[in-house]
Every structure is written in C-alpha cells, then in structure tokens.
Coordinates of C-alpha atoms in Angstrom, one line a residue:
Chain A
X1 CA 1.2 59.3 73.6
X2 CA 0.5 59.3 70.7
X3 CA -1.9 56.6 70.8
X4 CA -4.0 58.4 73.5
X5 CA -3.6 61.7 71.5
X6 CA -5.3 59.8 68.4
X7 CA -7.9 58.6 70.6
X8 CA -9.0 62.0 71.7
X9 CA -9.1 63.7 68.3
X10 CA -10.8 60.7 67.1
X11 CA -13.5 61.3 70.1
X12 CA -13.7 65.1 68.9
X13 CA -14.1 64.4 65.5
X14 CA -17.3 62.1 66.2
X15 CA -18.7 64.5 68.3
X16 CA -18.6 66.7 65.1
X17 CA -19.6 64.4 62.8
X18 CA -22.1 66.6 61.0
X19 CA -19.5 69.3 60.5
X20 CA -17.0 67.2 59.8
X21 CA -18.6 66.4 56.8
X22 CA -18.8 69.8 55.4
X23 CA -15.1 70.7 56.3
X24 CA -13.5 68.0 54.8
X25 CA -14.9 69.4 51.6
X26 CA -14.0 72.8 52.5
X27 CA -17.2 74.3 53.5
X28 CA -18.2 75.5 56.9
X29 CA -21.7 76.9 57.9
X30 CA -19.6 79.1 61.0
X31 CA -19.3 82.6 60.1
X32 CA -15.8 82.5 61.5
X33 CA -13.0 80.6 60.7
X34 CA -12.5 77.3 62.4
X35 CA -10.0 77.2 65.3
X36 CA -9.7 73.3 64.6
X37 CA -9.3 71.9 61.1
X38 CA -9.7 68.3 60.5
X39 CA -7.7 66.9 57.1
X40 CA -8.5 64.1 55.9
X41 CA -5.4 62.1 57.4
X42 CA -6.6 62.4 60.5
X43 CA -9.8 61.1 59.7
X44 CA -8.7 57.9 59.2
X45 CA -9.3 55.1 61.7
X46 CA -6.3 53.8 63.4
X47 CA -4.3 50.7 61.8
X48 CA -5.5 47.5 63.2
X49 CA -2.6 45.3 64.4
X50 CA -0.9 43.1 61.9
X51 CA 0.1 39.6 63.0
X52 CA 3.4 39.6 62.9
X53 CA 4.9 35.8 62.3
X54 CA 8.5 34.8 62.6
X55 CA 10.3 35.4 59.6
X56 CA 12.2 32.0 60.5
X57 CA 8.9 29.9 60.8
X58 CA 7.9 31.5 57.2
X59 CA 10.7 30.5 55.5
X60 CA 10.4 27.0 57.5
X61 CA 6.9 26.9 55.9
X62 CA 8.0 27.9 52.4
X63 CA 10.8 25.1 52.6
X64 CA 8.5 22.5 53.4
X65 CA 6.2 23.3 50.8
X66 CA 8.8 23.2 48.2
X67 CA 9.8 19.7 49.5
X68 CA 6.8 18.4 49.2
X69 CA 6.5 19.6 45.5
X70 CA 10.2 18.1 44.8
X71 CA 9.4 14.7 46.9
X72 CA 6.3 14.8 43.9
X73 CA 8.0 15.2 41.2
X74 CA 10.8 13.0 41.7
X75 CA 7.8 10.2 42.4
X76 CA 6.5 11.1 39.2
X77 CA 9.5 11.0 37.3
X78 CA 10.4 7.7 38.7
X79 CA 7.0 6.1 37.5
X80 CA 7.7 8.0 34.1
X81 CA 11.0 5.7 33.6
X82 CA 9.4 2.2 34.5
X83 CA 9.5 -0.3 31.5
X84 CA 7.1 -3.0 29.8
X85 CA 7.9 -5.9 32.0
X86 CA 9.0 -8.8 29.2
X87 CA 7.6 -12.1 30.4
X88 CA 9.4 -13.8 27.9
X89 CA 12.8 -12.9 29.3
X90 CA 11.9 -13.7 33.0
X91 CA 13.1 -17.1 34.6
X92 CA 10.2 -19.4 35.2
X93 CA 9.8 -20.0 39.2
X94 CA 10.2 -23.7 38.7
X95 CA 13.7 -23.1 37.0
X96 CA 14.8 -20.8 39.6
X97 CA 13.7 -23.0 42.4
X98 CA 15.2 -26.2 41.7
X99 CA 17.7 -25.7 38.9
X100 CA 19.5 -29.2 39.4
X101 CA 16.1 -31.0 38.2
X102 CA 16.2 -29.4 34.9
X103 CA 19.8 -30.0 34.0
X104 CA 20.1 -32.0 31.2
X105 CA 23.4 -34.6 30.9
X106 CA 25.8 -32.8 27.9
X107 CA 26.3 -35.5 25.8
X108 CA 30.1 -36.3 24.9
X109 CA 31.1 -35.3 21.2
X110 CA 33.5 -37.4 19.9
X111 CA 36.3 -35.4 17.7
X112 CA 34.9 -36.8 14.6
X113 CA 31.4 -34.7 15.1
X114 CA 33.2 -31.8 16.0
X115 CA 35.3 -31.6 13.0
X116 CA 32.1 -32.3 11.0
X117 CA 31.0 -29.3 13.0
X118 CA 33.3 -26.8 12.2
X119 CA 34.1 -27.9 8.5
X120 CA 30.2 -27.2 8.1
X121 CA 30.6 -23.7 9.9
X122 CA 33.2 -22.9 7.7
X123 CA 31.1 -24.0 4.6
X124 CA 28.2 -22.0 5.7
X125 CA 30.3 -18.7 6.4
X126 CA 31.2 -19.0 2.8
X127 CA 28.0 -19.8 1.6
X128 CA 26.4 -16.7 3.6
X129 CA 29.3 -14.4 2.2
X130 CA 28.6 -15.7 -1.4
X131 CA 25.0 -14.9 -1.2
X132 CA 25.8 -11.5 0.5
X133 CA 28.0 -10.2 -2.3
X134 CA 25.6 -11.7 -5.0
X135 CA 22.9 -9.6 -3.1
X136 CA 25.2 -6.4 -3.6
X137 CA 26.1 -7.3 -7.1
X138 CA 22.3 -6.9 -8.1
X139 CA 21.5 -3.5 -5.7
X140 CA 24.5 -2.6 -8.1
X141 CA 23.1 -3.7 -11.1
X142 CA 19.5 -2.2 -10.1
X143 CA 21.1 1.0 -9.4
X144 CA 23.2 1.4 -12.8
X145 CA 20.3 0.7 -14.6
X146 CA 18.0 3.3 -13.4
X147 CA 20.5 6.2 -13.6
X148 CA 21.0 4.9 -17.0
X149 CA 17.3 5.4 -17.7
X150 CA 17.3 8.4 -16.0
X151 CA 20.4 9.9 -18.4
X152 CA 18.4 8.9 -21.1
X153 CA 14.9 10.4 -20.0
X154 CA 16.6 13.4 -19.4
X155 CA 18.3 13.9 -22.7
X156 CA 14.9 13.2 -24.6
X157 CA 12.5 14.9 -22.4
X158 CA 13.2 17.5 -19.4
X159 CA 9.3 17.7 -18.3
X160 CA 9.3 13.5 -18.0
X161 CA 12.5 13.8 -16.2
X162 CA 11.1 16.2 -13.8
X163 CA 8.0 14.4 -13.1
X164 CA 10.3 10.9 -13.0
X165 CA 12.3 12.2 -10.1
X166 CA 9.5 13.4 -7.9
X167 CA 8.9 11.9 -4.7
X168 CA 6.2 9.2 -4.5
X169 CA 4.5 9.7 -1.6
X170 CA 1.9 6.7 -1.8
X171 CA 4.9 4.6 -1.6
X172 CA 5.3 4.5 1.7
X173 CA 4.4 3.2 4.6
X174 CA 5.2 -0.1 2.5
X175 CA 4.5 -3.6 3.4
X176 CA 5.3 -6.8 1.7
X177 CA 4.0 -10.3 3.0
X178 CA 6.2 -13.9 2.4
X179 CA 7.5 -15.6 1.0
X180 CA 5.8 -18.7 3.6
X181 CA 7.1 -21.9 4.0
X182 CA 4.1 -23.6 1.9
X183 CA 1.3 -21.8 0.2
X184 CA -1.9 -20.9 1.4
X185 CA -4.8 -23.3 1.4
X186 CA -7.8 -22.2 -0.7
X187 CA -11.2 -21.6 1.0
X188 CA -9.4 -22.7 4.6
X189 CA -11.7 -22.8 7.6
X190 CA -10.0 -22.2 10.9
X191 CA -10.6 -25.7 12.8
X192 CA -10.4 -24.1 16.4
X193 CA -12.5 -21.0 15.8
X194 CA -11.5 -17.7 15.8
X195 CA -7.8 -16.6 16.9
X196 CA -7.9 -14.8 20.2
X197 CA -4.9 -12.6 21.1
X198 CA -4.0 -13.8 24.8
X199 CA -0.9 -11.7 24.9
X200 CA -1.5 -9.6 28.3
X201 CA -1.7 -5.7 27.6
X202 CA 0.6 -3.3 29.2
X203 CA -0.7 0.1 30.3
X204 CA 1.9 2.3 31.3
X205 CA 1.2 3.9 35.2
X206 CA -1.1 7.1 34.8
X207 CA 0.8 10.1 35.3
X208 CA -1.0 12.9 36.8
X209 CA -0.7 16.2 35.0
X210 CA 2.1 18.2 36.4
X211 CA 0.8 21.5 34.9
X212 CA -2.6 20.6 35.8
X213 CA -1.9 20.3 39.5
X214 CA 0.6 23.6 39.6
X215 CA -2.3 25.4 37.5
X216 CA -5.2 24.0 40.2
X217 CA -2.9 25.4 43.1
X218 CA -2.6 29.0 41.4
X219 CA -6.7 28.9 40.5
X220 CA -7.0 28.2 44.2
X221 CA -5.0 31.0 45.1
X222 CA -6.6 33.3 43.0
X223 CA -9.8 32.6 44.1
X224 CA -9.2 32.9 47.7
X225 CA -7.5 36.1 47.3
X226 CA -10.7 37.4 45.4
X227 CA -12.7 36.4 48.1
X228 CA -10.7 38.3 50.5
X229 CA -10.9 41.5 48.8
X230 CA -14.7 41.2 48.3
X231 CA -15.1 40.6 51.8
X232 CA -12.8 43.9 52.4
X233 CA -15.1 46.0 50.5
X234 CA -17.8 45.3 52.2
Chain B
X1 CA 45.8 44.5 -40.6
X2 CA 42.6 45.7 -39.6
X3 CA 40.7 44.2 -42.1
X4 CA 42.0 40.9 -41.7
X5 CA 41.2 41.3 -38.0
X6 CA 37.2 42.1 -39.0
X7 CA 37.7 39.1 -41.3
X8 CA 38.7 36.7 -38.3
X9 CA 35.9 38.0 -36.1
X10 CA 33.3 37.4 -39.1
X11 CA 34.6 34.0 -39.2
X12 CA 34.2 33.0 -35.4
X13 CA 31.1 34.8 -35.4
X14 CA 29.6 32.5 -38.4
X15 CA 31.1 29.3 -36.5
X16 CA 29.4 30.0 -33.6
X17 CA 26.1 30.7 -35.5
X18 CA 26.2 27.5 -37.6
X19 CA 27.1 25.5 -34.2
X20 CA 24.2 27.1 -32.4
X21 CA 21.5 26.2 -35.1
X22 CA 23.2 23.0 -35.5
X23 CA 22.7 22.4 -31.6
X24 CA 18.9 23.4 -31.9
X25 CA 18.3 20.8 -34.7
X26 CA 19.9 18.5 -32.1
X27 CA 17.6 19.5 -29.6
X28 CA 14.4 18.2 -31.2
X29 CA 13.7 14.7 -30.2
X30 CA 14.4 12.3 -32.7
X31 CA 13.4 9.3 -31.0
X32 CA 10.1 7.9 -29.9
X33 CA 9.3 7.8 -26.2
X34 CA 7.8 4.6 -25.0
X35 CA 6.8 3.7 -21.7
X36 CA 7.0 0.4 -20.6
X37 CA 5.4 -1.8 -18.1
X38 CA 7.5 -4.4 -16.0
X39 CA 4.7 -6.2 -13.8
X40 CA 6.2 -9.1 -11.6
X41 CA 5.0 -11.6 -9.2
X42 CA 7.2 -12.2 -6.2
X43 CA 7.6 -15.4 -4.7
X44 CA 4.9 -16.8 -3.0
X45 CA 6.8 -19.8 -0.8
X46 CA 10.1 -19.9 -0.1
X47 CA 12.9 -22.1 -2.3
X48 CA 13.6 -25.4 -1.0
X49 CA 16.8 -25.6 1.2
X50 CA 20.0 -27.2 -0.7
X51 CA 21.5 -29.6 1.1
X52 CA 24.4 -27.4 3.3
X53 CA 21.4 -25.3 4.4
X54 CA 19.6 -28.4 5.9
X55 CA 22.4 -29.7 7.2
X56 CA 23.5 -26.5 8.9
X57 CA 20.0 -26.1 9.9
X58 CA 20.2 -29.6 11.7
X59 CA 23.2 -28.8 13.1
X60 CA 21.8 -26.2 15.0
X61 CA 18.7 -27.5 16.2
X62 CA 21.1 -30.4 17.8
X63 CA 23.5 -27.6 19.1
X64 CA 19.9 -26.0 20.6
X65 CA 18.8 -29.1 22.2
X66 CA 22.4 -29.9 23.8
X67 CA 22.5 -26.6 25.8
X68 CA 18.8 -26.5 26.9
X69 CA 17.3 -27.1 30.0
X70 CA 14.8 -30.2 30.5
X71 CA 11.0 -29.2 29.6
X72 CA 8.4 -29.8 32.0
X73 CA 7.1 -32.5 29.7
X74 CA 10.2 -34.3 29.7
X75 CA 10.0 -34.6 33.4
X76 CA 6.8 -35.7 33.9
X77 CA 8.0 -38.4 31.4
X78 CA 10.8 -39.6 33.5
X79 CA 8.3 -39.6 36.8
X80 CA 6.1 -41.5 34.7
X81 CA 8.7 -44.1 34.1
X82 CA 9.8 -44.0 37.6
X83 CA 6.3 -44.8 38.8
X84 CA 6.0 -47.7 36.5
X85 CA 8.9 -49.2 38.0
X86 CA 7.6 -48.7 41.3
X87 CA 4.3 -50.5 40.1
X88 CA 6.2 -53.6 39.1
X89 CA 8.1 -53.7 42.5
X90 CA 5.2 -53.3 44.4
X91 CA 6.4 -50.2 45.8
X92 CA 3.7 -47.5 45.9
X93 CA 2.0 -44.6 47.6
X94 CA -1.4 -43.6 47.3
X95 CA -0.7 -40.3 45.7
X96 CA 1.4 -42.3 43.1
X97 CA -1.6 -44.4 42.3
X98 CA -3.9 -41.6 42.1
X99 CA -1.5 -39.7 39.2
X100 CA -1.2 -42.9 37.3
X101 CA -4.6 -43.2 36.6
X102 CA -4.4 -39.8 34.9
X103 CA -3.0 -39.5 31.4
X104 CA 0.7 -40.0 30.9
X105 CA 3.2 -37.9 29.3
X106 CA 3.3 -40.1 25.9
X107 CA -0.3 -40.3 25.5
X108 CA -0.5 -36.4 25.7
X109 CA 2.4 -36.6 23.0
X110 CA 0.7 -39.1 20.7
X111 CA -2.7 -37.2 20.7
X112 CA -0.7 -34.1 19.7
X113 CA 1.0 -36.1 17.2
X114 CA -2.3 -37.4 15.8
X115 CA -3.7 -33.4 15.0
X116 CA -0.5 -32.6 13.7
X117 CA -0.6 -35.4 10.9
X118 CA -4.2 -34.9 10.5
X119 CA -3.3 -31.4 9.1
X120 CA -2.3 -31.6 5.2
X121 CA -0.5 -28.4 4.0
X122 CA -1.3 -27.3 0.5
X123 CA 1.2 -28.9 -2.1
X124 CA 4.2 -26.6 -3.3
X125 CA 3.5 -28.4 -6.8
X126 CA 0.2 -26.8 -7.9
X127 CA -2.2 -28.0 -10.8
X128 CA -0.8 -25.3 -12.9
X129 CA 2.8 -26.7 -12.6
X130 CA 2.0 -30.1 -13.8
X131 CA -0.1 -29.0 -16.8
X132 CA 2.9 -26.2 -17.5
X133 CA -0.1 -23.7 -17.6
X134 CA 2.0 -20.7 -18.4
X135 CA -1.3 -18.4 -18.0
X136 CA -1.8 -19.3 -14.7
X137 CA -0.5 -17.2 -11.6
X138 CA 0.0 -20.2 -9.4
X139 CA 2.8 -21.9 -11.3
X140 CA 6.3 -21.9 -9.7
X141 CA 5.4 -20.1 -6.5
X142 CA 9.1 -20.1 -5.4
X143 CA 10.0 -17.9 -8.2
X144 CA 9.7 -14.4 -9.7
X145 CA 7.3 -14.5 -12.6
X146 CA 7.1 -11.7 -15.3
X147 CA 4.1 -10.9 -17.4
X148 CA 4.7 -11.0 -20.9
X149 CA 2.5 -10.5 -23.9
X150 CA 2.7 -11.4 -27.3
X151 CA 2.4 -8.4 -30.0
X152 CA 3.1 -7.9 -33.5
X153 CA 6.6 -6.0 -34.0
X154 CA 7.7 -5.3 -37.2
X155 CA 6.7 -8.3 -39.1
X156 CA 7.2 -10.7 -36.4
X157 CA 5.0 -11.7 -33.6
X158 CA 7.6 -11.1 -30.4
X159 CA 6.8 -11.8 -26.7
X160 CA 7.9 -8.2 -24.9
X161 CA 6.7 -6.6 -22.2
X162 CA 3.6 -4.7 -22.9
X163 CA 4.6 -1.1 -23.7
X164 CA 2.7 2.0 -25.4
X165 CA 3.5 5.3 -26.5
X166 CA 3.6 8.1 -23.7
X167 CA 0.9 10.8 -24.3
X168 CA 1.7 14.7 -24.4
X169 CA 0.0 15.3 -21.6
X170 CA 1.4 12.1 -19.4
X171 CA 3.8 11.3 -17.0
X172 CA 5.9 8.5 -17.5
X173 CA 4.2 7.0 -13.9
X174 CA 0.6 7.8 -15.6
X175 CA 1.2 6.2 -18.8
X176 CA 2.5 3.3 -16.7
X177 CA -0.9 3.1 -15.2
X178 CA -3.0 3.5 -18.1
X179 CA -0.8 0.6 -19.8
X180 CA -1.6 -1.4 -16.9
X181 CA -5.3 -0.8 -17.4
X182 CA -5.4 -1.4 -21.1
X183 CA -2.9 -4.6 -21.4
X184 CA -3.5 -6.6 -18.4
X185 CA -7.3 -5.5 -17.3
X186 CA -9.2 -3.2 -14.8
X187 CA -9.1 -6.3 -12.1
X188 CA -5.1 -6.3 -11.7
X189 CA -4.1 -4.3 -8.6
X190 CA -0.3 -3.4 -8.4
X191 CA 1.9 -1.4 -6.6
X192 CA 4.3 0.9 -8.4
X193 CA 8.2 1.3 -7.2
X194 CA 8.2 5.1 -7.4
X195 CA 7.7 7.5 -10.6
X196 CA 11.4 6.9 -11.8
X197 CA 11.7 4.5 -15.0
X198 CA 13.9 1.3 -13.8
X199 CA 15.7 0.6 -17.1
X200 CA 15.7 1.6 -20.9
X201 CA 15.6 -0.5 -23.7
X202 CA 17.1 1.5 -27.0
X203 CA 16.4 0.2 -30.4
X204 CA 16.7 1.7 -33.8
X205 CA 13.9 1.1 -36.6
X206 CA 14.9 -0.9 -40.1
X207 CA 16.7 1.4 -42.6
X208 CA 13.8 1.8 -45.0
X209 CA 11.8 3.6 -42.4
X210 CA 14.7 5.6 -41.2
X211 CA 15.3 7.2 -44.9
X212 CA 12.1 8.7 -44.7
X213 CA 12.9 12.3 -43.7
X214 CA 10.0 12.6 -40.9
X215 CA 10.7 9.4 -39.2
X216 CA 12.8 9.3 -36.0
X217 CA 15.8 7.1 -35.5
X218 CA 14.1 4.6 -33.3
X219 CA 12.6 4.4 -30.0
X220 CA 13.5 4.3 -26.3
X221 CA 11.5 1.9 -23.9
X222 CA 11.2 3.5 -20.2
X223 CA 10.3 0.6 -18.3
X224 CA 8.5 1.0 -15.0
X225 CA 8.4 -1.8 -12.1
X226 CA 5.1 -2.6 -10.6
X227 CA 4.6 -5.3 -8.0
X228 CA 1.6 -7.8 -8.7
X229 CA -0.7 -7.7 -5.7
X230 CA -4.0 -9.1 -6.5
X231 CA -6.5 -9.7 -9.3
X232 CA -6.7 -11.5 -12.5
X233 CA -5.9 -11.0 -16.3
X234 CA -8.7 -10.2 -18.2
X235 CA -8.6 -13.3 -20.7
X236 CA -11.5 -12.2 -22.9
X237 CA -9.5 -9.0 -24.3
X238 CA -6.1 -10.4 -24.1
X239 CA -5.8 -13.7 -25.6
X240 CA -1.8 -13.8 -25.6
X241 CA -0.1 -13.5 -22.2
X242 CA 2.1 -15.4 -20.0
X243 CA 3.8 -14.9 -16.4
X244 CA 7.3 -16.3 -17.6
X245 CA 10.1 -17.3 -14.8
X246 CA 13.5 -16.0 -15.1
X247 CA 14.8 -19.0 -17.2
X248 CA 12.1 -19.0 -19.5
X249 CA 12.6 -15.2 -20.2
X250 CA 15.7 -15.9 -21.8
X251 CA 14.1 -18.7 -24.2
X252 CA 10.9 -16.3 -25.1
X253 CA 12.9 -13.1 -25.5
X254 CA 15.2 -12.1 -28.3
X255 CA 18.5 -11.9 -27.4
X256 CA 19.3 -7.9 -27.0
X257 CA 15.8 -7.2 -25.3
X258 CA 16.5 -9.8 -22.8
X259 CA 20.1 -8.2 -21.8
X260 CA 18.3 -4.8 -21.5
X261 CA 15.2 -6.1 -19.3
X262 CA 17.9 -8.3 -17.2
X263 CA 19.9 -5.4 -16.4
X264 CA 16.9 -4.3 -13.6
X265 CA 15.8 -7.6 -12.7
X266 CA 16.3 -9.4 -9.4
X267 CA 17.9 -12.8 -10.3
X268 CA 16.4 -15.7 -8.3
X269 CA 18.3 -17.2 -5.7
X270 CA 20.3 -20.1 -6.5
X271 CA 22.9 -22.1 -4.6
X272 CA 26.0 -23.6 -6.4
X273 CA 27.3 -25.5 -3.5
X274 CA 30.1 -27.4 -5.7
X275 CA 32.1 -23.8 -5.8
X276 CA 32.4 -24.1 -1.7

C-alpha cells in the first residue's frame, strides 16, 4: 500500500516540477497558500533494493579467506626454518648402497699394544693438564703485572691513568694468523694457477614479503572503494 | 678547664694543618714518568713436536684408520689385483680387458707421490739462524722475539727496551706510537694491545743525583705492548738493535730489569717429558 502511495505522490511531484523547485526553498508564485506541500523527504527517490546475502554464506566466505591466509603464513614459516644442507655430513650413496663392500677388517690387537696405548693416553692427559695450568699461570702473571702498572700510574698521574683505562676501539676486530707448520716460501708462484673456490653456495629460499602482500591487498581494496564512490557521484 | 680545652683544640688544628701541607707535598710527582715499547714478533711456525706428542699423533692416526671404511681408491686397487689374477688364469671377460688397458690404482698413486715429492717447503732453519744474525726477523721462527736497543744509561751501554719520557700533552699510547716511529723507523707496522700499560719497571737514580733537591727520586717506565706486523727496521738511523729470543733476554739484560720485564711476557712453550 505504502509503495503505491509513494508512486502516486511521486508522479504528482514530477508533474509539478517547476513549482516544486520553488516550494522546496519556501517560495511560491501562487497568491494563495498551497494546499499540498512537499517536503524534501518526500522528494527522495525510492531506495534501490539491497541484495541480501545469507549471513551464513558471508561467514563461510570470511572463514575461507582467513584459512587461505593462514595456509600461506604456515607455508612461509616452514620455508624459513629450512637449514643449509651440509654435504660433508651426508653419507655418500655408494656407502649406503653397499656398506659391506667398504667394511675394513678390524685388526686383532695384542694386549701389549693395548696397554701401550692406555699408557700413552695417561701420559698425554698429564701433559695436557700441565700445559693448561701453565697457561693459567701465565694469564695470572700478565694480569697481575698490568694491574700493578695501572696502580703505579694512578699514584703518579690521574690524567694518564684516565687515558690508559679508556677502551681502545681500534683493537677489535682482532685477527691473528699462524703459526703454520712451515714458513712461507718467498716469491712463491702458484703452480696450478689461481685458486678457485668451488664450494657450492647456499641461497636461502626467497620468502615473499608478507607485509607487502597484505599492503597490496589493502591498496587494492581502497582503490576499488574509491572507484565505486566515484561512480556513485557520477 | 676551659683554657685547657682550647689548647687541645689548637693542637689538633695544628696537627691537621701540618698533615694537610705534608700531603700536598707528596702529591707532587717525584718520579720521572717514562714510556717503554715492548715490540714483539710472534712465532711464525709451530714448534717441533716432542717425542710424546709425535707418539700420540701416530697412535691417533692408527686408530683413525682402524675405525675407517675403505676408500674408493682402495677398492679400485683390490679390483686391479683380482683382474691380474684372472689374467694369469686366463679367465677374463671383455669388460675386464678394457679396464686393464686404463690406468691402475697404483699408477695414480705414484703420479701423486711424484708431484708431492717435487714440492719443497721452505726450511725451518733460515740463513739468519745459520749466521746467527740477531738483527734479522727471519731468525728463530718458532719463538717469540723481542726488540732491544743499546743505549747509554748512566755510564754503561745497556741493552734495553726502547723508552722515552712522556711529554705533557701525550697519553701513554700516543707516546708509545711516537717511540715506535723514532726508535724503530717509519716502515714498521705494529698492533698495540690497548691503551693500558702491560707492566712497569721502577728504578732509583744514583745517590749523587738524588741529593740535588730539584731532582726526582727515580723513574717509572710504563711498558706498552705491541705486536709486530710487517716492515723493516731503519738500519741507517738505528745502528744498535737486536731481535732477542726469551733465552737471550736473560743474558743481555740486567737482572732486575729482566725480572720486571719477564712479568708481562708470554713464555715460550717447552715440554719437560722427564717429569711425566
């Protein structure tokens, strides 16, 4: 009912197009007051019927979107965890294929040899312990000498002391070479030409920037919306 | 009573005053401050192994081989032997004959050995060692060397580490860098181990000098450690210098000086196997 009424009024209003524009602004060329007055609300066009989608379907859609994103994130995080493969650790194929072929006969060692080895091991551990304690002693000695020197310096001149305890930033990074087994040969020319590093290089898998993707999607949406609103205006 | 108390207070005041003035006198430096340079060349090659060490090394190698798998080269060698036996017996497939024509494992090994024997590594004992050239940096490659110069101290010519007075505007580090330039030459490049001195040597001046009221009691030499990197000493400017090993230090330096210096030096490794 209401819909029909609306249409009637609408047609009326269209017929009185000229007067309408004046009545809207409160002006009238009629000498008498108008019997029917149109308000701006009644001038509105009927609303377009909005497409109603099932809320369940909408829910499903958003769910699907979320799932897809989750999957992508999972895939990317998995890729991130991939480690550099170590060729040296991997057992070569020929060893895993036929292991018996490469088995070495274990020699039967006499008790004498075993005892000799045990004795050598004992001597070795004593020897290494001595070296270690000697190292510690030397470190102690150096430390004591330095702190003594600093104390003496503090007594004489506080300025020099302040300078001395400053951190030397040029010291790091510190690299040291050697000692080698034999000394370097002077003016040695490499026989086989240049040294070429043939070790394979490992490039970690390229991970697309997640944030970038999200940003792109956002941009797309914003553009679409702007486009729609422009269309509406036109 | 009251007067007495005042007297005591005055006495205490006087005491504090005298102590105060006396401490201000002590605060004046009575020692000359010197900076010494401890320029060291680190060992270039490793020291020879002792008997115990080489024995142990051999044992480890034996165990290593016992535990290992056969290499492909060894397998190839075994196959070669089998084929040879087959050749003698006359049982050979055409495939085997084709393989015999190629290089055998022993041949490959021999060519490798030849190549290795053709290479001669540099000798561990250099010409400087043979001539006992103390000025060369090529001597005693497996030991620490310390830079010494001969200077007139008092009335004696003594071997010492290069040193000089610290100028008023200088820190110890800057003074040490200057000494390196002056007493070793511009060509020497060295790495200093930080800004702090590694050790100190105190000595008193002889009594005749000390009796002069203006003179100071003695000198303190603060040593800055540096590692030799590269370059040569300017021999034209510095006639009297040596690169001394640890053993030579004890011979060349005076006893008290050596004792002070030795406190901040890393000893050379040595193995005393009789104790084990």
